[in-house]
Amino acid sequence: MRGLALEGGGARGAFQVGAIKALYEMGYKFDAVAGTSIGSINGALIAIGDIEHLEEIWEGADMAHMVNGDAELIKELVKFEFKSDINKFKQLIVDTIKQGGLDVTPFRESLRRDVDEAKLRASKMDFGLVTLSLTDLKPIEVFIKDIPEGKLHDYILASANYPAFKNEKFDNKKMLDGAFFDNLPVNMLIERGCDEIVAVRLNSLGRIRKLPKETNTEIIMIEPSEDLGKVLDVDQTRAKHNIKLGYYDTMRVLKKLKGNLYYIDEVPSEEEVLANLLKLPREALIRVKKLIGSEKPVRRMVFEELLPMIADFVKANKEYTYSELMLNYYEQMAEQLEIDRFQILTFKAFVAQINEKLKSDSLKEFSSLDELSKNLMNLLPTKGYALLPHKTKSHLLVQIFYILFQNGFWAEATETAQNMV
């Protein structure tokens, strides 16, 4: 039995839309879904099977659809971008305090329109959520069969009752966002009988319950590779980006893709990379040795100075393999060349895109070291490269790349590259 656990996190929840699209594309089917806060809302629409509608909701999301009041002013307040009259902000804060929090009536109304209770109850996918009763001081973990008829939306709203929202009662009880008890309801699904669970995180604040010490449940964890933004930052551009990120970060896990920023398949093995490092043309290495001011023999220079320097510049993991380091290096070049990161590429195709871009003037500003960069490098010993400004490091990385790798993986330097230094 396979379950899907969805973490709470407000506006970050768009990430989960991309994740479920990737999971379905890879053939995953779920018997049950359990969510907290925004995870419960996403989970309800996933259980109904209305993924396209869920995506449309997120891509059209706007603060005006969430709260009553001056949506633009509230958006500025949430982002801490105070562009409007400060007196307006003061009045907004006073009014919000008086009414007990943000009035999210539009959000509540849209939820009742978007989530069809009859369809959800008829779904083959079980649905559960987490909330917390302040009145009873008790957590509520409940699946749909135990939610009274006609009360589904109240339970979902209770699960997503963020502290900044206006105080509301559900069944004459004060409820609080389920994140305060369990923001990633994996345990619910284990207790439900799931032996395989995909958990989609949003890296939000909240408590996550520890797993039982003795469990045979297989858990696949999907996590965002970058910050998803503020919890209350409802923004269409951000939502569309996070949907893409959710899709590709999930594909990274399912397809075991490599890379930190990009999504790369069929990366050369450690043995292949090492063999090619040993084949780097001596003439090119002599030019690199001159460029970085090394006094060591060229082959020793590669492993003792050049590669550690590149690792430092690209912020590689301290336990990097040569294969990982070279991929990080190519990612650095791809980012500078503004190559679209949202695509799945083999390493060879990745290199081909970089080389194609290099034929343009995309890196013209880095095509040669300026006099300031050269003077800084001459003043610093090899071990002092960490002190170089970011722009100088970028110049140096591109110079080395042109000399050694511009025609592809370990291709010999061309006449153009020879004339650059």
GROMACS .gro file of C-alpha atoms in nm:
model
  421
    1MET     CA    1   0.000   0.000   0.000
    2ARG     CA    2   0.149   0.333  -0.108
    3GLY     CA    3   0.088   0.668   0.063
    4LEU     CA    4   0.166   1.032  -0.013
    5ALA     CA    5   0.257   1.270   0.272
    6LEU     CA    6   0.240   1.645   0.205
    7GLU     CA    7   0.406   1.899   0.434
    8GLY     CA    8   0.246   2.230   0.526
    9GLY     CA    9   0.402   2.558   0.420
   10GLY     CA   10   0.151   2.807   0.282
   11ALA     CA   11   0.250   2.964  -0.050
   12ARG     CA   12   0.536   2.716  -0.079
   13GLY     CA   13   0.279   2.447  -0.157
   14ALA     CA   14   0.309   2.506  -0.533
   15PHE     CA   15   0.619   2.285  -0.516
   16GLN     CA   16   0.394   1.987  -0.443
   17VAL     CA   17   0.201   2.039  -0.767
   18GLY     CA   18   0.517   1.986  -0.970
   19ALA     CA   19   0.613   1.690  -0.752
   20ILE     CA   20   0.284   1.504  -0.807
   21LYS     CA   21   0.305   1.570  -1.183
   22ALA     CA   22   0.647   1.405  -1.190
   23LEU     CA   23   0.531   1.116  -0.971
   24TYR     CA   24   0.234   1.045  -1.196
   25GLU     CA   25   0.451   1.074  -1.507
   26MET     CA   26   0.681   0.809  -1.359
   27GLY     CA   27   0.387   0.577  -1.302
   28TYR     CA   28   0.330   0.624  -0.929
   29LYS     CA   29  -0.021   0.558  -0.794
   30PHE     CA   30  -0.132   0.619  -0.436
   31ASP     CA   31  -0.380   0.446  -0.210
   32ALA     CA   32  -0.386   0.728   0.045
   33VAL     CA   33  -0.275   1.090   0.086
   34ALA     CA   34  -0.232   1.276   0.413
   35GLY     CA   35  -0.146   1.644   0.442
   36THR     CA   36  -0.103   1.924   0.690
   37SER     CA   37  -0.218   2.282   0.629
   38ILE     CA   38  -0.160   2.361   0.259
   39GLY     CA   39  -0.067   1.995   0.223
   40SER     CA   40  -0.422   1.900   0.321
   41ILE     CA   41  -0.567   2.134   0.056
   42ASN     CA   42  -0.336   2.003  -0.215
   43GLY     CA   43  -0.402   1.650  -0.093
   44ALA     CA   44  -0.779   1.690  -0.124
   45LEU     CA   45  -0.755   1.796  -0.488
   46ILE     CA   46  -0.502   1.521  -0.560
   47ALA     CA   47  -0.737   1.261  -0.409
   48ILE     CA   48  -1.020   1.391  -0.627
   49GLY     CA   49  -0.788   1.355  -0.926
   50ASP     CA   50  -0.817   1.716  -1.036
   51ILE     CA   51  -0.445   1.786  -1.092
   52GLU     CA   52  -0.499   2.023  -1.385
   53HIS     CA   53  -0.738   2.234  -1.179
   54LEU     CA   54  -0.492   2.230  -0.888
   55GLU     CA   55  -0.219   2.365  -1.117
   56GLU     CA   56  -0.454   2.633  -1.254
   57ILE     CA   57  -0.537   2.745  -0.900
   58TRP     CA   58  -0.170   2.787  -0.813
   59GLU     CA   59  -0.073   2.958  -1.137
   60GLY     CA   60  -0.358   3.207  -1.090
   61ALA     CA   61  -0.298   3.255  -0.717
   62ASP     CA   62  -0.305   3.614  -0.593
   63MET     CA   63  -0.320   3.783  -0.255
   64ALA     CA   64  -0.660   3.928  -0.351
   65HIS     CA   65  -0.794   3.572  -0.368
   66MET     CA   66  -0.670   3.508  -0.017
   67VAL     CA   67  -0.759   3.804   0.205
   68ASN     CA   68  -1.003   4.089   0.242
   69GLY     CA   69  -0.840   4.430   0.240
   70ASP     CA   70  -0.572   4.606   0.041
   71ALA     CA   71  -0.406   4.305  -0.125
   72GLU     CA   72  -0.104   4.502  -0.255
   73LEU     CA   73  -0.040   4.656   0.085
   74ILE     CA   74  -0.063   4.316   0.254
   75LYS     CA   75   0.174   4.172  -0.005
   76GLU     CA   76   0.429   4.442   0.072
   77LEU     CA   77   0.390   4.373   0.445
   78VAL     CA   78   0.441   3.999   0.396
   79LYS     CA   79   0.753   4.059   0.186
   80PHE     CA   80   0.882   4.334   0.416
   81GLU     CA   81   0.899   4.564   0.114
   82PHE     CA   82   0.763   4.891   0.252
   83LYS     CA   83   0.705   5.101  -0.062
   84SER     CA   84   0.371   5.255   0.036
   85ASP     CA   85   0.287   5.527   0.288
   86ILE     CA   86   0.401   5.415   0.634
   87ASN     CA   87   0.075   5.543   0.782
   88LYS     CA   88  -0.117   5.295   0.570
   89PHE     CA   89   0.092   5.012   0.712
   90LYS     CA   90   0.027   5.131   1.066
   91GLN     CA   91  -0.346   5.137   1.001
   92LEU     CA   92  -0.335   4.790   0.840
   93ILE     CA   93  -0.157   4.647   1.144
   94VAL     CA   94  -0.403   4.812   1.385
   95ASP     CA   95  -0.705   4.683   1.188
   96THR     CA   96  -0.556   4.333   1.167
   97ILE     CA   97  -0.498   4.320   1.541
   98LYS     CA   98  -0.850   4.447   1.614
   99GLN     CA   99  -1.014   4.177   1.404
  100GLY     CA  100  -0.789   3.906   1.547
  101GLY     CA  101  -0.577   3.844   1.235
  102LEU     CA  102  -0.598   3.856   0.857
  103ASP     CA  103  -0.950   3.810   0.721
  104VAL     CA  104  -0.913   3.515   0.480
  105THR     CA  105  -1.280   3.491   0.382
  106PRO     CA  106  -1.196   3.481   0.006
  107PHE     CA  107  -0.965   3.186   0.070
  108ARG     CA  108  -1.234   3.000   0.265
  109GLU     CA  109  -1.493   3.063  -0.006
  110SER     CA  110  -1.263   2.947  -0.287
  111LEU     CA  111  -1.180   2.628  -0.094
  112ARG     CA  112  -1.549   2.540  -0.069
  113ARG     CA  113  -1.587   2.596  -0.443
  114ASP     CA  114  -1.274   2.404  -0.547
  115VAL     CA  115  -1.298   2.095  -0.325
  116ASP     CA  116  -1.603   1.885  -0.407
  117GLU     CA  117  -1.688   1.687  -0.092
  118ALA     CA  118  -1.895   1.425  -0.275
  119LYS     CA  119  -1.615   1.354  -0.523
  120LEU     CA  120  -1.358   1.333  -0.246
  121ARG     CA  121  -1.569   1.087  -0.047
  122ALA     CA  122  -1.617   0.876  -0.361
  123SER     CA  123  -1.245   0.873  -0.445
  124LYS     CA  124  -1.052   0.546  -0.436
  125MET     CA  125  -0.764   0.737  -0.277
  126ASP     CA  126  -0.810   0.779   0.097
  127PHE     CA  127  -0.762   1.131   0.234
  128GLY     CA  128  -0.639   1.240   0.576
  129LEU     CA  129  -0.530   1.558   0.749
  130VAL     CA  130  -0.380   1.695   1.070
  131THR     CA  131  -0.500   1.980   1.288
  132LEU     CA  132  -0.475   2.077   1.654
  133SER     CA  133  -0.760   2.160   1.893
  134LEU     CA  134  -0.664   2.444   2.126
  135THR     CA  135  -0.990   2.399   2.314
  136ASP     CA  136  -0.914   2.036   2.404
  137LEU     CA  137  -0.535   2.067   2.378
  138LYS     CA  138  -0.545   1.758   2.159
  139PRO     CA  139  -0.411   1.679   1.810
  140ILE     CA  140  -0.658   1.557   1.550
  141GLU     CA  141  -0.532   1.311   1.288
  142VAL     CA  142  -0.829   1.199   1.087
  143PHE     CA  143  -0.912   1.024   0.760
  144ILE     CA  144  -1.219   1.118   0.561
  145LYS     CA  145  -1.439   0.831   0.679
  146ASP     CA  146  -1.423   0.979   1.031
  147ILE     CA  147  -1.504   1.335   0.920
  148PRO     CA  148  -1.878   1.403   0.959
  149GLU     CA  149  -2.078   1.466   0.641
  150GLY     CA  150  -2.082   1.835   0.555
  151LYS     CA  151  -1.783   1.911   0.781
  152LEU     CA  152  -1.501   1.832   0.536
  153HIS     CA  153  -1.422   2.194   0.446
  154ASP     CA  154  -1.421   2.295   0.813
  155TYR     CA  155  -1.165   2.026   0.891
  156ILE     CA  156  -0.944   2.129   0.599
  157LEU     CA  157  -0.969   2.495   0.702
  158ALA     CA  158  -0.884   2.397   1.059
  159SER     CA  159  -0.572   2.216   0.935
  160ALA     CA  160  -0.467   2.534   0.752
  161ASN     CA  161  -0.564   2.778   1.028
  162TYR     CA  162  -0.238   2.974   1.032
  163PRO     CA  163  -0.182   3.186   1.347
  164ALA     CA  164  -0.180   3.508   1.140
  165PHE     CA  165  -0.536   3.439   1.022
  166LYS     CA  166  -0.847   3.576   1.192
  167ASN     CA  167  -0.964   3.356   1.479
  168GLU     CA  168  -1.237   3.114   1.374
  169LYS     CA  169  -1.417   2.832   1.554
  170PHE     CA  170  -1.489   2.493   1.406
  171ASP     CA  171  -1.758   2.288   1.583
  172ASN     CA  172  -1.732   2.547   1.861
  173LYS     CA  173  -1.365   2.469   1.905
  174LYS     CA  174  -1.060   2.680   1.840
  175MET     CA  175  -0.834   2.499   1.596
  176LEU     CA  176  -0.473   2.566   1.506
  177ASP     CA  177  -0.266   2.483   1.200
  178GLY     CA  178  -0.165   2.116   1.210
  179ALA     CA  179   0.201   2.215   1.169
  180PHE     CA  180   0.213   2.262   1.546
  181PHE     CA  181   0.160   1.887   1.593
  182ASP     CA  182   0.291   1.714   1.280
  183ASN     CA  183   0.376   1.910   0.968
  184LEU     CA  184   0.460   1.599   0.763
  185PRO     CA  185   0.207   1.325   0.847
  186VAL     CA  186   0.413   1.019   0.757
  187ASN     CA  187   0.316   0.849   1.084
  188MET     CA  188  -0.053   0.877   0.993
  189LEU     CA  189   0.011   0.679   0.677
  190ILE     CA  190   0.222   0.418   0.854
  191GLU     CA  191  -0.061   0.365   1.100
  192ARG     CA  192  -0.299   0.348   0.805
  193GLY     CA  193  -0.099   0.048   0.678
  194CYS     CA  194   0.122   0.203   0.409
  195ASP     CA  195   0.444   0.009   0.349
  196GLU     CA  196   0.574   0.266   0.098
  197ILE     CA  197   0.543   0.643   0.142
  198VAL     CA  198   0.650   0.936  -0.075
  199ALA     CA  199   0.693   1.243   0.148
  200VAL     CA  200   0.705   1.585  -0.020
  201ARG     CA  201   0.871   1.846   0.198
  202LEU     CA  202   0.850   2.225   0.179
  203ASN     CA  203   1.119   2.291   0.443
  204SER     CA  204   0.880   2.498   0.652
  205LEU     CA  205   0.869   2.573   1.023
  206GLY     CA  206   0.670   2.324   1.223
  207ARG     CA  207   0.700   2.006   1.421
  208ILE     CA  208   0.764   1.678   1.242
  209ARG     CA  209   0.700   1.369   1.451
  210LYS     CA  210   0.972   1.108   1.475
  211LEU     CA  211   0.913   0.782   1.296
  212PRO     CA  212   0.848   0.466   1.496
  213LYS     CA  213   1.172   0.292   1.596
  214GLU     CA  214   1.060  -0.030   1.437
  215THR     CA  215   0.909   0.023   1.095
  216ASN     CA  216   0.967  -0.153   0.765
  217THR     CA  217   0.800   0.124   0.568
  218GLU     CA  218   1.006   0.247   0.273
  219ILE     CA  219   1.010   0.627   0.263
  220ILE     CA  220   1.108   0.829  -0.045
  221MET     CA  221   1.181   1.188   0.056
  222ILE     CA  222   1.138   1.472  -0.195
  223GLU     CA  223   1.294   1.804  -0.087
  224PRO     CA  224   1.329   2.140  -0.262
  225SER     CA  225   1.680   2.224  -0.382
  226GLU     CA  226   1.633   2.593  -0.310
  227ASP     CA  227   1.434   2.825  -0.084
  228LEU     CA  228   1.066   2.834  -0.185
  229GLY     CA  229   0.993   3.182  -0.052
  230LYS     CA  230   0.788   3.313   0.239
  231VAL     CA  231   0.489   3.119   0.370
  232LEU     CA  232   0.243   3.403   0.298
  233ASP     CA  233   0.406   3.531  -0.020
  234VAL     CA  234   0.126   3.446  -0.267
  235ASP     CA  235   0.272   3.533  -0.606
  236GLN     CA  236   0.199   3.387  -0.950
  237THR     CA  237   0.555   3.413  -1.081
  238ARG     CA  238   0.694   3.245  -0.770
  239ALA     CA  239   0.424   2.975  -0.787
  240LYS     CA  240   0.504   2.888  -1.150
  241HIS     CA  241   0.874   2.868  -1.067
  242ASN     CA  242   0.810   2.643  -0.766
  243ILE     CA  243   0.588   2.411  -0.971
  244LYS     CA  244   0.876   2.363  -1.216
  245LEU     CA  245   1.119   2.316  -0.930
  246GLY     CA  246   0.892   2.053  -0.771
  247TYR     CA  247   0.874   1.861  -1.097
  248TYR     CA  248   1.248   1.857  -1.163
  249ASP     CA  249   1.356   1.803  -0.801
  250THR     CA  250   1.126   1.502  -0.791
  251MET     CA  251   1.266   1.371  -1.118
  252ARG     CA  252   1.615   1.412  -0.970
  253VAL     CA  253   1.520   1.169  -0.693
  254LEU     CA  254   1.322   0.922  -0.903
  255LYS     CA  255   1.570   0.909  -1.192
  256LYS     CA  256   1.877   0.946  -0.968
  257LEU     CA  257   1.995   1.251  -1.162
  258LYS     CA  258   2.316   1.433  -1.070
  259GLY     CA  259   2.397   1.802  -1.031
  260ASN     CA  260   2.329   2.073  -0.776
  261LEU     CA  261   2.155   2.328  -0.997
  262TYR     CA  262   2.097   2.134  -1.318
  263TYR     CA  263   1.947   1.788  -1.378
  264ILE     CA  264   2.206   1.567  -1.543
  265ASP     CA  265   2.198   1.202  -1.644
  266GLU     CA  266   2.471   0.965  -1.763
  267VAL     CA  267   2.757   1.144  -1.586
  268PRO     CA  268   3.102   0.997  -1.664
  269SER     CA  269   3.236   0.752  -1.408
  270GLU     CA  270   3.514   0.842  -1.166
  271GLU     CA  271   3.755   0.616  -1.357
  272GLU     CA  272   3.672   0.782  -1.689
  273VAL     CA  273   3.715   1.132  -1.548
  274LEU     CA  274   4.044   1.045  -1.381
  275ALA     CA  275   4.175   0.887  -1.700
  276ASN     CA  276   4.089   1.198  -1.899
  277LEU     CA  277   4.243   1.429  -1.640
  278LEU     CA  278   4.567   1.240  -1.691
  279LYS     CA  279   4.537   1.295  -2.067
  280LEU     CA  280   4.503   1.673  -2.051
  281PRO     CA  281   4.741   1.819  -2.315
  282ARG     CA  282   5.072   1.932  -2.167
  283GLU     CA  283   5.074   2.252  -2.373
  284ALA     CA  284   4.739   2.359  -2.231
  285LEU     CA  285   4.850   2.274  -1.876
  286ILE     CA  286   5.162   2.489  -1.918
  287ARG     CA  287   4.938   2.784  -2.006
  288VAL     CA  288   4.718   2.717  -1.701
  289LYS     CA  289   5.031   2.689  -1.483
  290LYS     CA  290   5.140   3.033  -1.604
  291LEU     CA  291   4.790   3.172  -1.551
  292ILE     CA  292   4.766   3.067  -1.185
  293GLY     CA  293   5.131   3.131  -1.106
  294SER     CA  294   5.214   2.774  -1.006
  295GLU     CA  295   5.573   2.659  -0.957
  296LYS     CA  296   5.496   2.286  -0.948
  297PRO     CA  297   5.541   2.037  -1.235
  298VAL     CA  298   5.236   2.047  -1.459
  299ARG     CA  299   5.090   1.706  -1.366
  300ARG     CA  300   5.131   1.771  -0.993
  301MET     CA  301   4.987   2.117  -1.045
  302VAL     CA  302   4.662   1.965  -1.176
  303PHE     CA  303   4.591   1.754  -0.866
  304GLU     CA  304   4.760   1.960  -0.597
  305GLU     CA  305   4.665   2.314  -0.701
  306LEU     CA  306   4.428   2.340  -0.998
  307LEU     CA  307   4.155   2.098  -0.892
  308PRO     CA  308   4.150   2.214  -0.525
  309MET     CA  309   4.131   2.573  -0.648
  310ILE     CA  310   3.839   2.491  -0.880
  311ALA     CA  311   3.667   2.303  -0.595
  312ASP     CA  312   3.698   2.611  -0.375
  313PHE     CA  313   3.568   2.846  -0.645
  314VAL     CA  314   3.263   2.632  -0.732
  315LYS     CA  315   3.200   2.553  -0.362
  316ALA     CA  316   3.219   2.179  -0.416
  317ASN     CA  317   3.150   1.938  -0.134
  318LYS     CA  318   3.467   1.875   0.069
  319GLU     CA  319   3.435   1.503  -0.002
  320TYR     CA  320   3.398   1.559  -0.377
  321THR     CA  321   3.490   1.299  -0.635
  322TYR     CA  322   3.658   1.411  -0.955
  323SER     CA  323   3.337   1.330  -1.143
  324GLU     CA  324   3.132   1.550  -0.908
  325LEU     CA  325   3.386   1.830  -0.930
  326MET     CA  326   3.385   1.839  -1.309
  327LEU     CA  327   3.004   1.840  -1.312
  328ASN     CA  328   3.005   2.130  -1.063
  329TYR     CA  329   3.250   2.312  -1.289
  330TYR     CA  330   3.031   2.265  -1.596
  331GLU     CA  331   2.727   2.378  -1.395
  332GLN     CA  332   2.914   2.697  -1.304
  333MET     CA  333   2.980   2.763  -1.672
  334ALA     CA  334   2.619   2.684  -1.765
  335GLU     CA  335   2.486   2.925  -1.503
  336GLN     CA  336   2.710   3.205  -1.626
  337LEU     CA  337   2.592   3.133  -1.980
  338GLU     CA  338   2.229   3.148  -1.858
  339ILE     CA  339   2.144   2.801  -1.988
  340ASP     CA  340   1.792   2.697  -1.887
  341ARG     CA  341   1.822   2.476  -1.580
  342PHE     CA  342   1.476   2.321  -1.611
  343GLN     CA  343   1.553   2.036  -1.849
  344ILE     CA  344   1.688   1.685  -1.809
  345LEU     CA  345   2.007   1.632  -2.008
  346THR     CA  346   2.270   1.368  -2.047
  347PHE     CA  347   2.614   1.498  -1.956
  348LYS     CA  348   2.717   1.496  -2.324
  349ALA     CA  349   2.409   1.698  -2.422
  350PHE     CA  350   2.480   1.937  -2.133
  351VAL     CA  351   2.835   1.990  -2.257
  352ALA     CA  352   2.706   2.038  -2.613
  353GLN     CA  353   2.471   2.317  -2.499
  354ILE     CA  354   2.755   2.488  -2.314
  355ASN     CA  355   2.984   2.468  -2.616
  356GLU     CA  356   2.712   2.604  -2.845
  357LYS     CA  357   2.665   2.901  -2.613
  358LEU     CA  358   3.039   2.958  -2.597
  359LYS     CA  359   3.038   3.027  -2.969
  360SER     CA  360   2.836   3.340  -2.903
  361ASP     CA  361   2.949   3.650  -2.715
  362SER     CA  362   2.771   3.537  -2.399
  363LEU     CA  363   3.095   3.533  -2.202
  364LYS     CA  364   3.253   3.835  -2.366
  365GLU     CA  365   3.293   4.013  -2.034
  366PHE     CA  366   3.499   3.717  -1.911
  367SER     CA  367   3.693   3.656  -2.233
  368SER     CA  368   4.019   3.774  -2.081
  369LEU     CA  369   4.149   3.878  -1.745
  370ASP     CA  370   4.142   4.253  -1.693
  371GLU     CA  371   4.447   4.429  -1.552
  372LEU     CA  372   4.300   4.454  -1.201
  373SER     CA  373   4.237   4.078  -1.192
  374LYS     CA  374   4.589   4.005  -1.315
  375ASN     CA  375   4.740   4.235  -1.052
  376LEU     CA  376   4.535   4.074  -0.774
  377MET     CA  377   4.646   3.727  -0.881
  378ASN     CA  378   5.009   3.831  -0.894
  379LEU     CA  379   4.988   3.972  -0.541
  380LEU     CA  380   4.839   3.655  -0.391
  381PRO     CA  381   5.017   3.321  -0.349
  382THR     CA  382   4.834   3.015  -0.481
  383LYS     CA  383   4.683   2.934  -0.141
  384GLY     CA  384   4.541   3.286  -0.122
  385TYR     CA  385   4.294   3.244  -0.411
  386ALA     CA  386   4.004   3.226  -0.166
  387LEU     CA  387   4.060   3.598  -0.104
  388LEU     CA  388   3.996   3.691  -0.466
  389PRO     CA  389   3.675   3.884  -0.550
  390HIS     CA  390   3.391   3.685  -0.708
  391LYS     CA  391   3.436   3.856  -1.045
  392THR     CA  392   3.805   3.766  -1.056
  393LYS     CA  393   3.726   3.404  -0.966
  394SER     CA  394   3.469   3.393  -1.246
  395HIS     CA  395   3.724   3.534  -1.490
  396LEU     CA  396   3.978   3.275  -1.386
  397LEU     CA  397   3.736   2.982  -1.408
  398VAL     CA  398   3.631   3.082  -1.759
  399GLN     CA  399   3.993   3.128  -1.867
  400ILE     CA  400   4.080   2.778  -1.748
  401PHE     CA  401   3.767   2.639  -1.910
  402TYR     CA  402   3.855   2.796  -2.245
  403ILE     CA  403   4.206   2.659  -2.232
  404LEU     CA  404   4.121   2.303  -2.129
  405PHE     CA  405   3.762   2.214  -2.213
  406GLN     CA  406   3.604   2.456  -2.458
  407ASN     CA  407   3.549   2.197  -2.734
  408GLY     CA  408   3.389   1.938  -2.510
  409PHE     CA  409   3.483   1.694  -2.242
  410TRP     CA  410   3.864   1.692  -2.233
  411ALA     CA  411   3.909   1.812  -2.591
  412GLU     CA  412   4.243   1.970  -2.669
  413ALA     CA  413   4.264   2.349  -2.665
  414THR     CA  414   4.220   2.522  -2.999
  415GLU     CA  415   4.427   2.804  -3.143
  416THR     CA  416   4.163   3.049  -3.017
  417ALA     CA  417   4.211   2.929  -2.664
  418GLN     CA  418   4.590   2.936  -2.699
  419ASN     CA  419   4.579   3.304  -2.789
  420MET     CA  420   4.363   3.401  -2.494
  421VAL     CA  421   4.634   3.406  -2.228
   0.00000   0.00000   0.00000
